[in-house]
Structures are given as structure tokens and as C-alpha cells.
Coordinates of C-alpha atoms in Angstrom, one line a residue:
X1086 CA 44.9 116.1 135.1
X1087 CA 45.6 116.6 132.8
X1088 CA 45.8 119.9 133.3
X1089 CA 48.7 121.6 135.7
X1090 CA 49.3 118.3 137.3
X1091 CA 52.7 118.3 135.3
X1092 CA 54.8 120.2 137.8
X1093 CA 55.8 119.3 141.6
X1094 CA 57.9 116.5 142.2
X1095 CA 60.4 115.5 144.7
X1096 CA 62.0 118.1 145.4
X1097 CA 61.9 122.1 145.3
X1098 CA 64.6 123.2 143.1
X1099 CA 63.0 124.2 139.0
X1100 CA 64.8 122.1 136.6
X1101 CA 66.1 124.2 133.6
X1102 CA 66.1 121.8 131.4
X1103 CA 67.0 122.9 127.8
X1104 CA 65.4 121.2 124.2
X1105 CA 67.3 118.5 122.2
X1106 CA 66.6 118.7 118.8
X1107 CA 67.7 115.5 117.6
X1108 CA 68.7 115.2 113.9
X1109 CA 66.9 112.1 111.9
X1110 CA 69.4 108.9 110.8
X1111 CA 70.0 109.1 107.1
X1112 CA 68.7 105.4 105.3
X1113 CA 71.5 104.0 103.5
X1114 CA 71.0 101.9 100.1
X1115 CA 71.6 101.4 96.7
X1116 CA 68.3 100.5 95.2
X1117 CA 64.8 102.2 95.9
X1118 CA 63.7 98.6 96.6
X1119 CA 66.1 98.2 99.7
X1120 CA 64.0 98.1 102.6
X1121 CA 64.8 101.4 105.2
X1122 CA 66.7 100.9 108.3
X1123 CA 65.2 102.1 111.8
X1124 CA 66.6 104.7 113.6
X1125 CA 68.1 103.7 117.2
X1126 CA 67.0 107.2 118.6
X1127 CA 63.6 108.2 119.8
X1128 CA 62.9 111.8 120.9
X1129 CA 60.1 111.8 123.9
X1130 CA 58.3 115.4 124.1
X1131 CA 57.2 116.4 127.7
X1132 CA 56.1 119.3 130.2
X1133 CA 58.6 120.5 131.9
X1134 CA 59.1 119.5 135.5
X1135 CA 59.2 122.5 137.2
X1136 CA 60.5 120.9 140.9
X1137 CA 62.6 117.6 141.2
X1138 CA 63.3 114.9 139.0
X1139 CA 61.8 114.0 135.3
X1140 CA 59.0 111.3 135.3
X1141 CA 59.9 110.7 131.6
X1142 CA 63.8 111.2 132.1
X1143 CA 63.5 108.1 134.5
X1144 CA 61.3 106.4 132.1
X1145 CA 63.9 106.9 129.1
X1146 CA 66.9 106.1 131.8
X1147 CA 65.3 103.1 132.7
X1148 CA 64.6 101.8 128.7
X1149 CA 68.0 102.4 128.3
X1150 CA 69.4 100.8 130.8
X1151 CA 67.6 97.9 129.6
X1152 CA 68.5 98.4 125.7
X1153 CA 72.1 100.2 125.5
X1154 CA 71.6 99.9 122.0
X1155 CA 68.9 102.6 121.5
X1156 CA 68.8 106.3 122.6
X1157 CA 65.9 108.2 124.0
X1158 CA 66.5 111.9 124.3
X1159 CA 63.6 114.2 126.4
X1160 CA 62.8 117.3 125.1
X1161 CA 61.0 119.1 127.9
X1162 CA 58.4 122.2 127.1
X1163 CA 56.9 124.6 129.9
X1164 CA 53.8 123.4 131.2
X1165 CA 52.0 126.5 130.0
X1166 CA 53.0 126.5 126.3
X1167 CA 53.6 122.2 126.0
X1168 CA 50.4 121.7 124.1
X1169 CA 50.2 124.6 122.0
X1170 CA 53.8 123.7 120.7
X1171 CA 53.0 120.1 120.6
X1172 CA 50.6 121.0 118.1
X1173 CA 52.1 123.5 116.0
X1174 CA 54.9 120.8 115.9
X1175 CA 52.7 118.4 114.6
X1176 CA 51.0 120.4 111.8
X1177 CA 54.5 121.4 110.4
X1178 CA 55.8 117.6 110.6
X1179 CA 58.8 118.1 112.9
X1180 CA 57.0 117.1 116.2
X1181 CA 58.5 114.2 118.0
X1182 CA 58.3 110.7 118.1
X1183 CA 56.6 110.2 121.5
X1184 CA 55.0 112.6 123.5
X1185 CA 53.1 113.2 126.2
X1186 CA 49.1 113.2 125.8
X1187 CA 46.4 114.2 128.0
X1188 CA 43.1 111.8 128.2
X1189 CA 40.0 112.0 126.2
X1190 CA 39.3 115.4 125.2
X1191 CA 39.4 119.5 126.2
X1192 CA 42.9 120.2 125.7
X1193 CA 45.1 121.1 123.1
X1194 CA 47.3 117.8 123.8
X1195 CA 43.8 115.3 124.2
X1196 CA 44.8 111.9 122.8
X1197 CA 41.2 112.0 121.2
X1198 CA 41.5 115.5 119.4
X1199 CA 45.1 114.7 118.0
X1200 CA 43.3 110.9 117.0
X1201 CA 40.7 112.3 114.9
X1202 CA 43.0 114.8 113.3
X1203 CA 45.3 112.0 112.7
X1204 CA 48.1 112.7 114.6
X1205 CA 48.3 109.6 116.4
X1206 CA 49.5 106.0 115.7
X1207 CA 47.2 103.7 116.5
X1208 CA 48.7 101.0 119.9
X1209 CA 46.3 98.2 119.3
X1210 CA 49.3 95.9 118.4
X1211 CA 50.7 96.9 121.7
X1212 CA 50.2 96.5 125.8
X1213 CA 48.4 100.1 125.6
X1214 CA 44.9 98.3 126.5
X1215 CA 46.4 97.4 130.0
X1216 CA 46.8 100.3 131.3
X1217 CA 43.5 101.9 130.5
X1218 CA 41.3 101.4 133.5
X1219 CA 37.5 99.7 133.1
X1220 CA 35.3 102.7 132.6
X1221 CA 38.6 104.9 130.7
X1222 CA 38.3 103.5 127.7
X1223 CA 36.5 106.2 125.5
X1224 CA 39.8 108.7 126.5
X1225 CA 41.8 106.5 124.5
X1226 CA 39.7 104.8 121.8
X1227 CA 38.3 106.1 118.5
X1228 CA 36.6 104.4 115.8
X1229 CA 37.3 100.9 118.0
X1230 CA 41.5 101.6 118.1
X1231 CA 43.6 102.7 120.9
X1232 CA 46.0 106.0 120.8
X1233 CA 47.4 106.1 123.9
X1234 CA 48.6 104.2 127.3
X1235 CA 48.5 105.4 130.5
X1236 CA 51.1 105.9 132.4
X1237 CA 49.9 106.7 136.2
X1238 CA 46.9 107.0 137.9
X1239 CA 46.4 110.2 139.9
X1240 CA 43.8 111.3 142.1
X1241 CA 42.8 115.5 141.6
X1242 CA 42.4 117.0 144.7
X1243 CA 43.4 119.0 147.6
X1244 CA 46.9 118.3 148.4
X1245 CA 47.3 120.0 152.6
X1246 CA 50.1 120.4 154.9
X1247 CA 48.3 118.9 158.3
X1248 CA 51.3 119.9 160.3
X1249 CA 50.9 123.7 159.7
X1250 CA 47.6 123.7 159.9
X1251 CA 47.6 121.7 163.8
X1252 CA 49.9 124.4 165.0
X1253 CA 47.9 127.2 163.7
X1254 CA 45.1 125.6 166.1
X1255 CA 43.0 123.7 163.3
X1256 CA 43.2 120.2 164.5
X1257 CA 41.3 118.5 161.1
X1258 CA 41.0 118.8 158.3
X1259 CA 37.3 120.6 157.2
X1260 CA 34.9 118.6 156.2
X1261 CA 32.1 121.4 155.2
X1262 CA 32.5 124.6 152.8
X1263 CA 31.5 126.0 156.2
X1264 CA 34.0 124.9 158.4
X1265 CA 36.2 126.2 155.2
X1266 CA 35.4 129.6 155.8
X1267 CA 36.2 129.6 159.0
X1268 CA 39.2 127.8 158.7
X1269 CA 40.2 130.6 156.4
X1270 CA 39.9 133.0 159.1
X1271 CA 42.1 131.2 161.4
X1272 CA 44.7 130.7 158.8
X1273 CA 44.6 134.4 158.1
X1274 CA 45.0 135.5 161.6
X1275 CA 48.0 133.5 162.3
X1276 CA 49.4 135.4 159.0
X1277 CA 48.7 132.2 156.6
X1278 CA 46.4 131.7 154.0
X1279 CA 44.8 128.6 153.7
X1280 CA 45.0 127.9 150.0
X1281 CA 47.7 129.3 147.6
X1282 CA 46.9 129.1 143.9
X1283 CA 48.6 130.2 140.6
X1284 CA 46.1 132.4 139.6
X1285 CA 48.2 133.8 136.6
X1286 CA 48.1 130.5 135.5
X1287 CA 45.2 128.6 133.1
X1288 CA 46.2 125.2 133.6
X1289 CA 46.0 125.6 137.7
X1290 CA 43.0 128.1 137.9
X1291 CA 41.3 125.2 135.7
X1292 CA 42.3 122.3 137.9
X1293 CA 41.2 124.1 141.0
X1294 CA 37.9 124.8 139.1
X1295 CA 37.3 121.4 138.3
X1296 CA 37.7 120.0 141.6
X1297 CA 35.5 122.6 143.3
X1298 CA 32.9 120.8 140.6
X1299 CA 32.8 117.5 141.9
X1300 CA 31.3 118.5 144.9
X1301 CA 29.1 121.0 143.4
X1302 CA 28.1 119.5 139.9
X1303 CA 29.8 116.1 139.3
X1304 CA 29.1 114.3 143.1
X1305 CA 24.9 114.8 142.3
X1306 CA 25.1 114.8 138.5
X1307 CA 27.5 112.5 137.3
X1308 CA 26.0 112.3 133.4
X1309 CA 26.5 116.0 133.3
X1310 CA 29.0 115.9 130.3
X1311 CA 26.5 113.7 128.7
X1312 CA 23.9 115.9 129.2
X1313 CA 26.0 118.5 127.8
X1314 CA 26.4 117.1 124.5
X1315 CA 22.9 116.2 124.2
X1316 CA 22.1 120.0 125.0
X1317 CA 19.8 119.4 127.6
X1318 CA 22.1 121.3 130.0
X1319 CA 24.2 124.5 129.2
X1320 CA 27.5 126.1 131.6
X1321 CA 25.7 129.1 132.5
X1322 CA 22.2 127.6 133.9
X1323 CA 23.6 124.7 136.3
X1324 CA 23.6 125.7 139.3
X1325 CA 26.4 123.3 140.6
X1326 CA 28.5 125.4 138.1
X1327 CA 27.3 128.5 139.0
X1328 CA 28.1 127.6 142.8
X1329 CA 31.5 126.3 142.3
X1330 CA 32.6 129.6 140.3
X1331 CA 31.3 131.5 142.9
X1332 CA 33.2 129.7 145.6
X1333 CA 36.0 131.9 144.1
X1334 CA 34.6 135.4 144.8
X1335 CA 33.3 134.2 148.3
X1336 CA 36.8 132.2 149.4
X1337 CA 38.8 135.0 148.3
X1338 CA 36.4 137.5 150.2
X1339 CA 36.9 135.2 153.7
X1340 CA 40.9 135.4 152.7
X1341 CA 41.5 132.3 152.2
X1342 CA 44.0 132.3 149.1
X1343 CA 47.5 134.4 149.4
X1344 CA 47.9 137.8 148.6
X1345 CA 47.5 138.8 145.2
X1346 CA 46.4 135.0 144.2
X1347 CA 45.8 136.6 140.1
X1348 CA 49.7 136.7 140.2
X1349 CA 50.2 133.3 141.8
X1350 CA 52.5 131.3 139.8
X1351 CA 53.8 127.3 139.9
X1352 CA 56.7 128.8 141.9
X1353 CA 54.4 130.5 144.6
X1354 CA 52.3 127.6 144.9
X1355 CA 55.6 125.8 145.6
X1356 CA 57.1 128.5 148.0
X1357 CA 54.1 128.5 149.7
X1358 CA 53.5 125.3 150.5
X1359 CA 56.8 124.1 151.2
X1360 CA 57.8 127.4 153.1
X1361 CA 54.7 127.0 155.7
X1362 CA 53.0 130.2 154.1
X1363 CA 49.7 128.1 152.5
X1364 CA 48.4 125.2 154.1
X1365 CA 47.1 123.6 150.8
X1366 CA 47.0 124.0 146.8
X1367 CA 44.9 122.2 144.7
X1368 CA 47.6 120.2 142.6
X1369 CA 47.8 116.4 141.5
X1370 CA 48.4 114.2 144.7
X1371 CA 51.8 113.1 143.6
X1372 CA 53.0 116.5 144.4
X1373 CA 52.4 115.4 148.1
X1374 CA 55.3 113.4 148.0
X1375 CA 57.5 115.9 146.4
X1376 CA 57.0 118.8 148.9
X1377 CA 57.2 116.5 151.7
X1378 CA 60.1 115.3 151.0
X1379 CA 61.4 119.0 150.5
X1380 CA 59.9 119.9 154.1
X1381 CA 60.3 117.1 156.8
X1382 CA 58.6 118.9 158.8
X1383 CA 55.1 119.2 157.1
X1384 CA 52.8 116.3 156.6
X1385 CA 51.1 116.7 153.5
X1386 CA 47.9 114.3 152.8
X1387 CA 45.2 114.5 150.0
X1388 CA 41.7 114.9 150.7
X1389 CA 39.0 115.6 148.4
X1390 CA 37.5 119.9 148.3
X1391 CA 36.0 120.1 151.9
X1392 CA 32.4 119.1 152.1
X1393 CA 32.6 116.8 149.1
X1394 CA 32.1 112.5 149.2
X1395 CA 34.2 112.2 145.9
X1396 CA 37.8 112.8 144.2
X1397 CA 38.7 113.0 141.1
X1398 CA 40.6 109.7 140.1
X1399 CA 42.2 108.6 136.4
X1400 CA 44.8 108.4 133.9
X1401 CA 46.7 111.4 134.4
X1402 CA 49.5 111.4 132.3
X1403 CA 49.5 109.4 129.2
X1404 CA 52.0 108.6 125.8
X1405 CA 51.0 108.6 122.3
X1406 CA 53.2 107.6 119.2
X1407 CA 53.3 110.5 116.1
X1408 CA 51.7 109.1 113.3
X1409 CA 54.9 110.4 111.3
X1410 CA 57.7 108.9 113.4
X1411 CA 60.5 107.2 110.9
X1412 CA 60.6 104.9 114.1
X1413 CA 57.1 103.1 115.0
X1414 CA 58.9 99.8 116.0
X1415 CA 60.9 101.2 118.1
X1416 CA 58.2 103.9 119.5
X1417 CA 56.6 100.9 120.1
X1418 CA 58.9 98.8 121.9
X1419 CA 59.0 102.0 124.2
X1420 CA 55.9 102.2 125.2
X1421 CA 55.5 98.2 125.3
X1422 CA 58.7 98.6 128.3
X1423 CA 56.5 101.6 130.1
X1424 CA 54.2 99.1 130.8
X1425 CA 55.7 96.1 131.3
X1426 CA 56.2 94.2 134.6
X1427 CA 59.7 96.1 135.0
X1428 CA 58.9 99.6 133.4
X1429 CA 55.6 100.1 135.0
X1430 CA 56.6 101.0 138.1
X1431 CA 59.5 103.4 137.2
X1432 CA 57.3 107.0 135.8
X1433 CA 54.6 107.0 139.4
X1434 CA 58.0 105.8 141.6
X1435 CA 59.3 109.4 139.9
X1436 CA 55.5 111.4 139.9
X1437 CA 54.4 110.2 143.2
X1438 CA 50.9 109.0 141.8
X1439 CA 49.4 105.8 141.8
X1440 CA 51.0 103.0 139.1
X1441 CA 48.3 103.0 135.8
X1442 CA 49.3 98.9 136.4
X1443 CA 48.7 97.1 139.6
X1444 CA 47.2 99.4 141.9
X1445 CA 46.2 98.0 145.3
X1446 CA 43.7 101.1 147.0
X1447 CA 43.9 99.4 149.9
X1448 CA 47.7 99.9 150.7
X1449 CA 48.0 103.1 150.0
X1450 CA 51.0 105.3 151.4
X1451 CA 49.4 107.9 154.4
X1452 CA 49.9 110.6 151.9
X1453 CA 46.1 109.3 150.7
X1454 CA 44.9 108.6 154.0
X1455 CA 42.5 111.9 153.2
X1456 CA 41.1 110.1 150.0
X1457 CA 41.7 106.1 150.5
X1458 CA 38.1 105.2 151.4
X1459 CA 36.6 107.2 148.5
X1460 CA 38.7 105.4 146.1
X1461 CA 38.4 102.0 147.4
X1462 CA 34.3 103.0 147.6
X1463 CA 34.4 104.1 144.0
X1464 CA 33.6 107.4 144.5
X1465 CA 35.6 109.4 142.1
X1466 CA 34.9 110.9 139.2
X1467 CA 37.2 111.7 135.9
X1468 CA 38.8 114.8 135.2
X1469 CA 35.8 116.7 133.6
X1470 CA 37.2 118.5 131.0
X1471 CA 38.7 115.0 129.7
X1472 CA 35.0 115.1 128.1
X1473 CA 34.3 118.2 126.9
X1474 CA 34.0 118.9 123.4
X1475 CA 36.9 121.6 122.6
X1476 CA 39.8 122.8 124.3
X1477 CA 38.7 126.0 124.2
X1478 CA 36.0 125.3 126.8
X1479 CA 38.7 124.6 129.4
X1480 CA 41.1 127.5 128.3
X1481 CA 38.0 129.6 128.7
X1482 CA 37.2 128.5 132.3
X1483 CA 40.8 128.8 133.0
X1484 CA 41.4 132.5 131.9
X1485 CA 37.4 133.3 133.4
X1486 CA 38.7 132.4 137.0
X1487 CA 41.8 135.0 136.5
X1488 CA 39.2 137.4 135.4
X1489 CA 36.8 136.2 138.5
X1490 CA 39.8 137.1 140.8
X1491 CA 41.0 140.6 138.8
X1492 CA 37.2 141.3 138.8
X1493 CA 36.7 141.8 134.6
X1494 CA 34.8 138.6 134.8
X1495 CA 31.7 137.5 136.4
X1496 CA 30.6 133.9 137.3
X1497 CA 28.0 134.8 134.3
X1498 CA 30.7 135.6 132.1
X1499 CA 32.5 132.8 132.7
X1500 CA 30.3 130.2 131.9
X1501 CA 28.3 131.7 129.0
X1502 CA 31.9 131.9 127.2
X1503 CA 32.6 128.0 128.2
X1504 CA 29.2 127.3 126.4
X1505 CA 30.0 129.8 123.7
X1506 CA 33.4 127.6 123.1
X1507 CA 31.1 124.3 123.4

């Protein structure tokens, strides 16, 4: 998601979370035919959670608990610079043992970007094949071998506070771009806005893009990444693209983001939501459990962008082993307890999203109720930039919507530079 769905979690408070640099074990031995000795330690390289507790710090707390014997320190890295340091990591040889991956491909951190360079351990003598859901599997495979597990399954959408919105006079949730509009209005007039968004911010100005496209381009075109690589379709002459862009320009015309939303940050999309200034954000759905836990009094549900009959539904968050850890067994034997009958629940308990193992779409928590028939119809759709050829497509979206908003970008601009990075 994966995109800025690393951030809200159960409650408000930013977590200032400092890096471990962990030193590596030094082999002992007398002959250079002694075999070498694994280390006990792991380090496990993350985003940062910027509200409430560590996904992965439970995850390593839990593995732990379970085998005193080993150590698992979390080094945590802003959401905004986590893949570009993940990567320069991995070029110099000093990155981590584990880290944190994002599916398929369009990001710095894609699990099939870092494969191909050969970043990446191959799994295929792990569980990792379990938690890839039918339909996933070309995120995680290359060349027939898995590189990464899953590690929860989160729907991309439009996460609302229902509460607000009843006592501002809106009784529903809108289900047409229309009603929208003049839902913004309302929101406005009772000195709200309906949407915050971190507009300052690539990773949330993309995510928001991207679900504005399933109802615009993804909903009526599914095969449109496909079509993308065959070249019989381009950014800047689809019209579902051209629409969602410019659902931007007109949204923040009718007032529906806050003021200034080019400045927005993580913080204000926090702020807002859980201080009753925003009604909704679009941000991963576990974040509905984090800022209603933080507000009692708001009811926050997910729903799809208003007007669409689809959601955005996949591996969100997923682990890959460095190729040049002095500890595959153990690495292993990590990732093995992450998804195991015990450790599979323990990372979505923390995030809030959906386990990767044993989800039941038909007892969902209420904080779904907006979405529950969509995913037990099958109508959802992967994140899209999960299948896009370079990362710089998706960084060029990102910064193209803060341009869209500071007006030094038009929806033309935007799109020509996406199919430019292509």
C-alpha cells in the first residue's frame, strides 16, 4: 500500500524511535575448514510508525518471547526516506538482515525490483507461499522463486469518521462523486473539510491518487497495467487517468480538502482526523482502528472513493531476507514464526488490517462495514503501482499531485512524466 500505509496505528502520539546499529558476531576457529557459527541477532529494518505501537516491534517481541535465545533488534526509518535508505544500504552491503518490502513492483523497496537486482534471498524453502494470496503471486515470484511473505492484508481506501459527519447534518456516507461535492460544501460550512491529505507528502498524494483510479480507470479496465506494458495504452491519453487527476483540481475547487492541503503532513492527517477537523483521509484501513481508539467518540469505517463498486485489497506490508545476511537460518526461522499458527496473528493484531493467513471476509470488525460486501464479492483490485514498471512512475505521480495542488503542474504534466518514467 504499499505506499504511505506505514503510519497510523493505535494511538496518536509519534513514536521517536531512534536506529540500532547492531555490530556483527565475530566467527571463532582455528582452521579455515571450521564451519562458521550463526549469529543469535537479527536486525529487522522498518518505516517508522509515526502513531502507536510497532507492527514489527510486536512481531520481534513475540519471536522472542518464543526463542529467548535469539535477539531481534528494529531499526525504524521515516516513512518518506525508508526505501531510498533501504537501498543505498543495500548497494554499500551494510543493509540489514530483514526488512520490510513492498509488493510487486513501483517502488524503491518492491520485493520484485530488489529480486532481479539480487538483493533478495530466495523463501521457497520456507512458509512464504502461504501467505501470498491466489491471484498475488507475480508480486513475489521471479524466475519461478519466492522473495517475500506477506504479512497483512489491507484494504486501500477511504478511511471516514461517520460520527462527525452525522452531526454536521450528512446522514451517509456518499455514494456519487456528486453527492461528494456537495458533501464538501456542507463540511465546509460547518468549518470542516471533508478530506484532509498530506499533500507535502509523495507516498500519501500517491495513495490517494491511486484509489481515486479504481473507480475511474481500474473498476472498467482492469488489464490496464497490462495494456501498459504492451504499449497499447499511455498515462496521458486514458481518460480514467485524466479524470481521476482532475478530481484534484475540481475537489479542492468545491473545498473539500483542509486549508493549505500542499503542506498537509502525516501529523495533520492525524490531527485532523482524530481532532474532528476532517471527516476522512485516504490512508490504509488499519488506521481506522488506531484513530478510533484515540477518539471514542468518532466512528471511523472504510468505504471505497464515493461512487466506486471496488476497493483496493492485497498484501500490504511484506518481509524479505538480504541476500548478504551472515544469518539466513535464523532470518529464516523468523519469518517461518511470522507466519505460523502463533505469529500470524501478532503484526495485523498491532496494524489493524486483515491477517495475510486466515482471513474470514465475512466476520469482519464494523470498521469494514463500508467495504465488507465488495470484498467478499471480489471486487477489489491491487494496489496499481505494485505493477508498474519503475519506481519513478509512482514518485512522479506522487510529486505531480503537489504540483496539481501548488498549480506548477497540470493533469497533462502529470501524466506525460509518469509515461516518460515508464
Amino acid at each position: 500500500m504499499s505506499q504511505h500505509t506505514r503510519s497510523m496505528r493505535r494511538a496518536v502520539a509519534p513514536a521517536a524511535i531512534s536506529a540500532l546499529a547492531l555490530s556483527a558476531l565475530v566467527l571463532s576457529g582455528c582452521t579455515a575448514a571450521a564451519p562458521a557459527e550463526e549469529s543469535t541477532t537479527l536486525v529487522l529494518a522498518a518505516p517508522l510508525t509515526e502513531t502507536g505501537d510497532s507492527p514489527y516491534k510486536a512481531l520481534a517481541d513475540a519471536f522472542m518471547a518464543k526463542y529467548p535465545e535469539y535477539t531481534v533488534t528494529v531499526e525504524e526509518t521515516s516513512n518518506d526516506t525508508y526505501g531510498q535508505n533501504l537501498t543505498t544500504k543495500l548497494q554499500a552491503g551494510n543493509a540489514a538482515d530483514i526488512f520490510e518490502l513492498a509488493p510487486g513492483r513501483g517502488q524503491d523497496r518492491s520485493v520484485l525490483t530488489l529480486a532481479e537486482a539480487g538483493y533478495l534471498l530466495p523463501l521457497d524453502d520456507t512458509n512464504a507461499k502461504s501467505t501470498i494470496p491466489a491471484g498475488n503471486e507475480d508480486q513475489f515470484e521471479s524466475d519461478g522463486k519466492v522473495y517475500a511473505q506477506g504479512l497483512d492484508f489491507a484494504v486501500a481506501g477511504i478511511v471516514a469518521n461517520l460520527a462527525l459527519m452525522k452531526a454536521d447534518g450528512i446522514d451517509e456516507y456518499p455514494t456519487t462523486y456528486k453527492d461528494l461535492l456537495a458533501d464538501c460544501a456542507t463540511a465546509k460550512a460547518a468549518g470542516h473539510s471533508f478530506f484532509v491529505i498530506a499533500g507535502a507528502m509523495v507516498p500519501n498524494t500517491g495513495f490517494f491518487s491511486m484509489v481515486l483510479a479504481g473507480d475511474t480507470v481500474y473498476q472498467d479496465d482492469p488489464t490496464f497495467n497490462t495494456e501498459r506494458f504492451e504499449d497499447k495504452v499511455t498515462f496521458a491519453d486514458d481518460k480514467g487517468w485524466n479524470e481521476a487527476l482532475g478530481r484534484f483540481l475540481e475537489m479542492n475547487d468545491a473545498g473539500c480538502f483542509q486549508e493549505a492541503p500542499e503542506a498537509g503532513t502525516f501529523d495533520t492527517i492525524t490531527n485532523n482526523l482524530v481532532g474532528e477537523v476532517s471527516y476522512a483521509g485516504a490512508i490504509p484501513s488499519g488506521a481506522a482502528f488506531g484513530l478510533g481508539g484515540a477518539n471514542p467518540n468518532a466512528q471511523f469505517v472504510v468505504f471505497p472513493f464515493p461512487g466506486a463498486d471496488i476497493v483496493s485489497a492485497s498484501v500490504n506490508y511484506s518481509l524479505g531476507i538480504n541476500a548478504k545476511t551472515a544469518s539466513p537460518t535464523l532470518a529464516k526461522k523468523f519469518l517461518d514464526f511470522a507466519s505460523s499458527a502463533e505469529g500470524a496473528g501478532v503484526f495485523p493484531g498491532v496494524s489493524g488490517n486483515l491477517p495475510v493467513v486466515g482471513a474470514d471476509f465475512s466476520a469482519l470488525p464494523p470498521q469494514y462495514d463500508g467495504v465488507k460486501s465488495l470484498l467478499t464479492d471480489g471486487k477489489t483490485y491491487a494496489l496499481p503501482n505494485s505493477g508498474w514498471e519503475s519506481g519513478e512512475v509512482y514518485n512522479n505521480l506522487g510529486t505531480g499531485v503537489q504540483g496539481l495542488f501548488t498549480g506548477q503542474a497540470t493533469v497533462k504534466d502529470v501524466l506525460e512524466s509518469m509515461d516518460s518514467a515508464w
